[in-house]
CSV table of N, CA and C in Angstrom, one decimal:
chain,number,residue,atom,x,y,z
A,1,MET,N,22.4,16.2,34.6
A,1,MET,CA,23.3,15.7,35.6
A,1,MET,C,23.3,14.1,35.6
A,2,LYS,N,22.1,13.6,35.5
A,2,LYS,CA,21.9,12.1,35.5
A,2,LYS,C,22.6,11.5,34.3
A,3,LYS,N,22.5,12.1,33.1
A,3,LYS,CA,23.1,11.7,31.9
A,3,LYS,C,24.6,11.7,32.0
A,4,THR,N,25.2,12.7,32.6
A,4,THR,CA,26.6,12.9,32.9
A,4,THR,C,27.1,11.7,33.8
A,5,LYS,N,26.4,11.5,34.8
A,5,LYS,CA,26.7,10.4,35.8
A,5,LYS,C,26.7,9.0,35.1
A,6,VAL,N,25.7,8.8,34.2
A,6,VAL,CA,25.6,7.5,33.5
A,6,VAL,C,26.8,7.3,32.6
A,7,ILE,N,27.1,8.4,31.8
A,7,ILE,CA,28.2,8.3,30.9
A,7,ILE,C,29.5,8.1,31.6
A,8,TYR,N,29.7,8.8,32.7
A,8,TYR,CA,30.9,8.7,33.5
A,8,TYR,C,31.1,7.2,34.0
A,9,TRP,N,30.0,6.7,34.6
A,9,TRP,CA,30.2,5.3,35.2
A,9,TRP,C,30.3,4.3,34.1
A,10,ILE,N,29.6,4.4,33.0
A,10,ILE,CA,29.7,3.4,32.0
A,10,ILE,C,31.1,3.4,31.4
A,11,THR,N,31.6,4.6,31.1
A,11,THR,CA,33.0,4.7,30.5
A,11,THR,C,34.1,4.3,31.5
A,12,THR,N,33.9,4.6,32.7
A,12,THR,CA,34.9,4.2,33.8
A,12,THR,C,34.9,2.7,33.9
A,13,LEU,N,33.7,2.1,34.0
A,13,LEU,CA,33.6,0.7,34.1
A,13,LEU,C,34.2,0.0,32.9
A,14,LEU,N,33.9,0.5,31.7
A,14,LEU,CA,34.5,-0.1,30.5
A,14,LEU,C,36.0,0.0,30.4
A,15,ALA,N,36.5,1.2,30.8
A,15,ALA,CA,38.0,1.3,30.8
A,15,ALA,C,38.6,0.3,31.8
A,16,MET,N,38.0,0.1,32.9
A,16,MET,CA,38.5,-0.8,33.9
A,16,MET,C,38.4,-2.2,33.4
A,17,LEU,N,37.2,-2.6,32.8
A,17,LEU,CA,37.0,-3.9,32.4
A,17,LEU,C,37.9,-4.3,31.2
A,18,THR,N,38.1,-3.3,30.3
A,18,THR,CA,38.9,-3.6,29.1
A,18,THR,C,40.4,-3.4,29.3
A,19,GLY,N,40.8,-2.6,30.2
A,19,GLY,CA,42.2,-2.3,30.4
A,19,GLY,C,42.8,-2.7,31.7
A,20,ALA,N,42.1,-2.5,32.8
A,20,ALA,CA,42.7,-2.8,34.1
A,20,ALA,C,42.4,-4.2,34.6
A,21,SER,N,41.3,-4.8,34.1
A,21,SER,CA,41.0,-6.1,34.6
A,21,SER,C,42.1,-7.2,34.3
A,22,SER,N,42.9,-6.8,33.3
A,22,SER,CA,43.9,-7.7,32.9
A,22,SER,C,45.0,-7.9,34.0
A,23,ALA,N,45.0,-7.0,34.9
A,23,ALA,CA,45.9,-7.0,36.1
A,23,ALA,C,45.8,-8.4,36.8
A,24,PHE,N,44.6,-8.9,36.9
A,24,PHE,CA,44.5,-10.2,37.6
A,24,PHE,C,45.1,-11.3,36.8
A,25,MET,N,45.1,-11.2,35.5
A,25,MET,CA,45.6,-12.2,34.6
A,25,MET,C,47.2,-12.2,34.7
A,26,TYR,N,47.7,-11.0,35.0
A,26,TYR,CA,49.2,-11.0,35.1
A,26,TYR,C,49.8,-11.9,36.1
A,27,PHE,N,48.9,-12.3,37.1
A,27,PHE,CA,49.4,-13.2,38.2
A,27,PHE,C,49.0,-14.7,38.0
A,28,THR,N,47.9,-14.9,37.1
A,28,THR,CA,47.4,-16.2,37.0
A,28,THR,C,47.4,-16.9,35.7
A,29,SER,N,47.6,-16.1,34.6
A,29,SER,CA,47.5,-16.7,33.3
A,29,SER,C,48.8,-16.9,32.6
A,30,PRO,N,49.2,-18.1,32.3
A,30,PRO,CA,50.5,-18.4,31.7
A,30,PRO,C,50.6,-17.7,30.3
A,31,LYS,N,49.4,-17.5,29.7
A,31,LYS,CA,49.4,-16.7,28.4
A,31,LYS,C,49.8,-15.3,28.6
A,32,PHE,N,49.3,-14.6,29.6
A,32,PHE,CA,49.7,-13.2,29.9
A,32,PHE,C,51.2,-13.2,30.3
A,33,ILE,N,51.6,-14.1,31.1
A,33,ILE,CA,53.0,-14.1,31.6
A,33,ILE,C,53.9,-14.3,30.4
A,34,GLU,N,53.6,-15.2,29.5
A,34,GLU,CA,54.4,-15.3,28.3
A,34,GLU,C,54.3,-14.1,27.4
A,35,GLY,N,53.2,-13.5,27.4
A,35,GLY,CA,53.0,-12.2,26.6
A,35,GLY,C,54.0,-11.1,27.1
A,36,TYR,N,54.2,-11.0,28.4
A,36,TYR,CA,55.1,-10.1,28.9
A,36,TYR,C,56.5,-10.4,28.5
A,37,ARG,N,56.9,-11.7,28.5
A,37,ARG,CA,58.2,-12.1,28.1
A,37,ARG,C,58.4,-11.8,26.6
A,38,HIS,N,57.4,-12.0,25.9
A,38,HIS,CA,57.4,-11.8,24.4
A,38,HIS,C,57.7,-10.3,24.1
A,39,LEU,N,57.1,-9.4,24.9
A,39,LEU,CA,57.4,-8.0,24.7
A,39,LEU,C,58.7,-7.6,25.2
A,40,GLY,N,59.4,-8.4,25.9
A,40,GLY,CA,60.8,-8.1,26.4
A,40,GLY,C,60.8,-7.5,27.8
A,41,PHE,N,59.7,-7.6,28.5
A,41,PHE,CA,59.6,-7.0,29.9
A,41,PHE,C,60.0,-8.1,30.9
A,42,PRO,N,60.7,-7.7,32.0
A,42,PRO,CA,61.0,-8.6,33.0
A,42,PRO,C,59.8,-9.0,33.9
A,43,ASP,N,59.9,-10.1,34.6
A,43,ASP,CA,58.8,-10.5,35.4
A,43,ASP,C,58.4,-9.5,36.5
A,44,TYR,N,59.4,-8.9,37.1
A,44,TYR,CA,59.1,-8.0,38.2
A,44,TYR,C,58.2,-6.8,37.7
A,45,PHE,N,58.4,-6.4,36.4
A,45,PHE,CA,57.5,-5.3,35.9
A,45,PHE,C,56.1,-5.8,35.7
A,46,ARG,N,55.9,-7.0,35.3
A,46,ARG,CA,54.5,-7.6,35.2
A,46,ARG,C,53.8,-7.5,36.6
A,47,ILE,N,54.6,-7.9,37.6
A,47,ILE,CA,54.0,-7.9,39.0
A,47,ILE,C,53.7,-6.5,39.5
A,48,GLU,N,54.7,-5.5,39.3
A,48,GLU,CA,54.5,-4.1,39.6
A,48,GLU,C,53.3,-3.5,38.9
A,49,LEU,N,53.2,-3.8,37.6
A,49,LEU,CA,52.1,-3.2,36.8
A,49,LEU,C,50.7,-3.8,37.3
A,50,GLY,N,50.7,-5.1,37.6
A,50,GLY,CA,49.5,-5.7,38.1
A,50,GLY,C,49.0,-5.1,39.4
A,51,ILE,N,49.9,-4.9,40.3
A,51,ILE,CA,49.6,-4.3,41.6
A,51,ILE,C,49.1,-2.9,41.4
A,52,ALA,N,49.8,-2.1,40.5
A,52,ALA,CA,49.4,-0.7,40.3
A,52,ALA,C,48.1,-0.7,39.6
A,53,LYS,N,47.8,-1.5,38.7
A,53,LYS,CA,46.5,-1.5,38.0
A,53,LYS,C,45.3,-1.8,39.0
A,54,ILE,N,45.6,-2.8,39.9
A,54,ILE,CA,44.5,-3.1,40.9
A,54,ILE,C,44.3,-2.0,41.8
A,55,ILE,N,45.4,-1.3,42.3
A,55,ILE,CA,45.2,-0.1,43.2
A,55,ILE,C,44.5,1.0,42.4
A,56,GLY,N,44.9,1.2,41.2
A,56,GLY,CA,44.3,2.3,40.4
A,56,GLY,C,42.8,2.0,40.1
A,57,MET,N,42.5,0.8,39.8
A,57,MET,CA,41.1,0.4,39.6
A,57,MET,C,40.3,0.7,40.8
A,58,LEU,N,40.8,0.4,42.0
A,58,LEU,CA,40.0,0.7,43.2
A,58,LEU,C,39.9,2.2,43.4
A,59,ILE,N,40.9,2.9,43.1
A,59,ILE,CA,40.9,4.4,43.3
A,59,ILE,C,39.8,5.0,42.4
A,60,LEU,N,39.7,4.5,41.1
A,60,LEU,CA,38.8,5.1,40.2
A,60,LEU,C,37.3,4.6,40.5
A,61,LEU,N,37.2,3.4,41.0
A,61,LEU,CA,35.8,2.9,41.2
A,61,LEU,C,35.2,3.2,42.5
A,62,LEU,N,36.0,3.5,43.5
A,62,LEU,CA,35.4,3.8,44.8
A,62,LEU,C,35.1,5.3,44.9
A,63,PRO,N,33.8,5.6,45.1
A,63,PRO,CA,33.4,7.0,45.0
A,63,PRO,C,34.0,7.9,46.1
A,64,PHE,N,34.4,7.4,47.3
A,64,PHE,CA,34.8,8.2,48.4
A,64,PHE,C,36.3,8.6,48.3
A,65,ILE,N,37.0,8.2,47.3
A,65,ILE,CA,38.4,8.5,47.1
A,65,ILE,C,38.5,10.0,46.6
A,66,PRO,N,39.3,10.8,47.2
A,66,PRO,CA,39.4,12.2,46.9
A,66,PRO,C,39.8,12.4,45.4
A,67,SER,N,39.3,13.5,44.8
A,67,SER,CA,39.5,13.8,43.4
A,67,SER,C,41.0,13.9,43.0
A,68,ARG,N,41.8,14.5,43.9
A,68,ARG,CA,43.2,14.7,43.6
A,68,ARG,C,43.9,13.3,43.4
A,69,ILE,N,43.5,12.3,44.2
A,69,ILE,CA,44.1,11.0,44.0
A,69,ILE,C,43.6,10.3,42.7
A,70,LYS,N,42.3,10.5,42.4
A,70,LYS,CA,41.8,10.0,41.2
A,70,LYS,C,42.5,10.6,40.0
A,71,GLU,N,42.9,11.8,40.0
A,71,GLU,CA,43.6,12.5,38.9
A,71,GLU,C,44.9,11.7,38.6
A,72,TRP,N,45.6,11.3,39.7
A,72,TRP,CA,46.8,10.5,39.5
A,72,TRP,C,46.6,9.1,38.9
A,73,ALA,N,45.5,8.5,39.3
A,73,ALA,CA,45.1,7.2,38.8
A,73,ALA,C,44.8,7.4,37.3
A,74,TYR,N,44.1,8.4,36.9
A,74,TYR,CA,43.9,8.7,35.4
A,74,TYR,C,45.2,8.8,34.7
A,75,VAL,N,46.2,9.6,35.3
A,75,VAL,CA,47.5,9.7,34.6
A,75,VAL,C,48.2,8.4,34.5
A,76,GLY,N,48.2,7.6,35.6
A,76,GLY,CA,48.8,6.3,35.5
A,76,GLY,C,48.3,5.4,34.5
A,77,PHE,N,46.9,5.3,34.4
A,77,PHE,CA,46.3,4.5,33.4
A,77,PHE,C,46.6,5.0,32.0
A,78,GLY,N,46.6,6.3,31.8
A,78,GLY,CA,46.9,6.9,30.5
A,78,GLY,C,48.3,6.5,30.1
A,79,ILE,N,49.3,6.6,31.0
A,79,ILE,CA,50.6,6.3,30.6
A,79,ILE,C,50.7,4.8,30.3
A,80,THR,N,50.0,4.0,31.1
A,80,THR,CA,50.0,2.5,30.9
A,80,THR,C,49.4,2.1,29.5
A,81,PHE,N,48.3,2.7,29.2
A,81,PHE,CA,47.6,2.4,27.9
A,81,PHE,C,48.5,2.9,26.7
A,82,ILE,N,49.0,4.1,26.8
A,82,ILE,CA,49.8,4.6,25.7
A,82,ILE,C,51.1,3.8,25.6
A,83,SER,N,51.7,3.4,26.7
A,83,SER,CA,52.9,2.5,26.6
A,83,SER,C,52.5,1.1,26.0
A,84,GLY,N,51.3,0.6,26.3
A,84,GLY,CA,50.9,-0.6,25.7
A,84,GLY,C,50.7,-0.5,24.2
A,85,ILE,N,50.2,0.6,23.8
A,85,ILE,CA,50.0,0.9,22.3
A,85,ILE,C,51.4,0.9,21.7
A,86,ILE,N,52.4,1.5,22.3
A,86,ILE,CA,53.7,1.6,21.7
A,86,ILE,C,54.4,0.3,21.7
A,87,ALA,N,54.4,-0.4,22.8
A,87,ALA,CA,55.1,-1.7,23.0
A,87,ALA,C,54.5,-2.7,22.0
A,88,HIS,N,53.2,-2.9,21.9
A,88,HIS,CA,52.6,-3.8,21.0
A,88,HIS,C,52.8,-3.5,19.6
A,89,SER,N,52.8,-2.2,19.3
A,89,SER,CA,53.0,-1.8,17.9
A,89,SER,C,54.4,-2.1,17.4
A,90,ILE,N,55.4,-1.9,18.3
A,90,ILE,CA,56.8,-2.1,17.9
A,90,ILE,C,57.0,-3.6,17.8
A,91,VAL,N,56.6,-4.4,18.7
A,91,VAL,CA,56.9,-5.8,18.8
A,91,VAL,C,56.0,-6.6,17.8
A,92,ASP,N,54.7,-6.3,17.9
A,92,ASP,CA,53.7,-7.2,17.2
A,92,ASP,C,53.1,-6.5,15.9
A,93,GLY,N,53.4,-5.2,15.7
A,93,GLY,CA,52.8,-4.5,14.6
A,93,GLY,C,51.6,-3.7,15.0
A,94,PRO,N,51.2,-2.8,14.1
A,94,PRO,CA,50.1,-1.9,14.4
A,94,PRO,C,48.8,-2.5,14.7
A,95,GLY,N,48.5,-3.7,14.2
A,95,GLY,CA,47.3,-4.4,14.4
A,95,GLY,C,47.0,-4.6,15.9
A,96,LEU,N,48.0,-5.2,16.6
A,96,LEU,CA,47.9,-5.5,18.0
A,96,LEU,C,48.1,-4.2,18.8
A,97,GLY,N,48.8,-3.2,18.3
A,97,GLY,CA,49.0,-2.0,18.9
A,97,GLY,C,47.7,-1.2,19.1
A,98,PHE,N,46.8,-1.5,18.3
A,98,PHE,CA,45.5,-0.9,18.3
A,98,PHE,C,44.6,-1.3,19.6
A,99,VAL,N,44.9,-2.5,20.1
A,99,VAL,CA,44.1,-3.1,21.1
A,99,VAL,C,44.1,-2.2,22.4
A,100,PRO,N,45.2,-1.7,22.9
A,100,PRO,CA,45.1,-0.9,24.1
A,100,PRO,C,44.5,0.5,23.9
A,101,MET,N,44.2,0.8,22.6
A,101,MET,CA,43.6,2.1,22.3
A,101,MET,C,42.1,2.1,22.8
A,102,VAL,N,41.5,1.0,22.8
A,102,VAL,CA,40.1,0.9,23.2
A,102,VAL,C,39.9,1.3,24.7
A,103,PRO,N,40.7,0.8,25.6
A,103,PRO,CA,40.5,1.3,27.0
A,103,PRO,C,41.0,2.7,27.1
A,104,LEU,N,41.9,3.2,26.3
A,104,LEU,CA,42.4,4.6,26.4
A,104,LEU,C,41.2,5.5,26.0
A,105,VAL,N,40.5,5.2,25.0
A,105,VAL,CA,39.3,6.0,24.6
A,105,VAL,C,38.3,6.1,25.7
A,106,PHE,N,38.0,4.9,26.3
A,106,PHE,CA,37.1,4.9,27.4
A,106,PHE,C,37.6,5.7,28.6
A,107,LEU,N,38.9,5.7,28.8
A,107,LEU,CA,39.5,6.4,29.9
A,107,LEU,C,39.4,7.9,29.7
A,108,VAL,N,39.7,8.3,28.5
A,108,VAL,CA,39.6,9.8,28.1
A,108,VAL,C,38.2,10.3,28.3
A,109,ILE,N,37.2,9.5,27.8
A,109,ILE,CA,35.8,10.0,28.0
A,109,ILE,C,35.4,10.0,29.5
A,110,SER,N,35.8,9.0,30.2
A,110,SER,CA,35.6,8.9,31.7
A,110,SER,C,36.2,10.2,32.4
A,111,TYR,N,37.4,10.5,32.0
A,111,TYR,CA,38.1,11.7,32.6
A,111,TYR,C,37.3,13.0,32.3
A,112,ILE,N,36.9,13.1,31.1
A,112,ILE,CA,36.1,14.3,30.7
A,112,ILE,C,34.8,14.4,31.5
A,113,TYR,N,34.1,13.3,31.7
A,113,TYR,CA,32.9,13.3,32.5
A,113,TYR,C,33.2,13.4,34.0
A,114,PHE,N,34.3,12.9,34.4
A,114,PHE,CA,34.7,13.1,35.8
A,114,PHE,C,34.8,14.6,36.2
A,115,HIS,N,35.4,15.3,35.3
A,115,HIS,CA,35.5,16.8,35.5
A,115,HIS,C,34.1,17.5,35.4
A,116,LYS,N,33.3,17.0,34.5
A,116,LYS,CA,31.9,17.6,34.3
A,116,LYS,C,31.2,17.4,35.6
A,117,LEU,N,31.3,16.2,36.2
A,117,LEU,CA,30.6,15.9,37.5
A,117,LEU,C,31.2,16.7,38.6
A,118,ARG,N,32.5,16.9,38.6
A,118,ARG,CA,33.2,17.6,39.7
A,118,ARG,C,32.8,19.1,39.6
A,119,ASN,N,32.7,19.6,38.4
A,119,ASN,CA,32.4,21.0,38.3
A,119,ASN,C,30.9,21.4,38.4
A,120,ALA,N,30.1,20.3,38.4
A,120,ALA,CA,28.6,20.6,38.5
A,120,ALA,C,28.1,20.9,39.9
């Protein structure tokens, strides 16, 4: 049980640090703002995604949030990371398309261990 918890928390934190922490940069970093324009997305989408990532991050990291809500946060992050892989691959080539795959792998492992903890 302890090993399961450790794996769950490490992978959840890594998924949030590598994928969701960028949400704060969407509001403050000129490089990230220009990156969104480079991908062809409008500014309002960057703001929406930043807010959604911050909310999702809180949902996954706060232990008192109900499991059913956490499930939807996992879905949202999964869609976001897969969309990032597609967008970067099409615009910048497969090399940069690989980058969002890292948080996606952490997210999948986190999700598997989330269910292991829930069913234990």
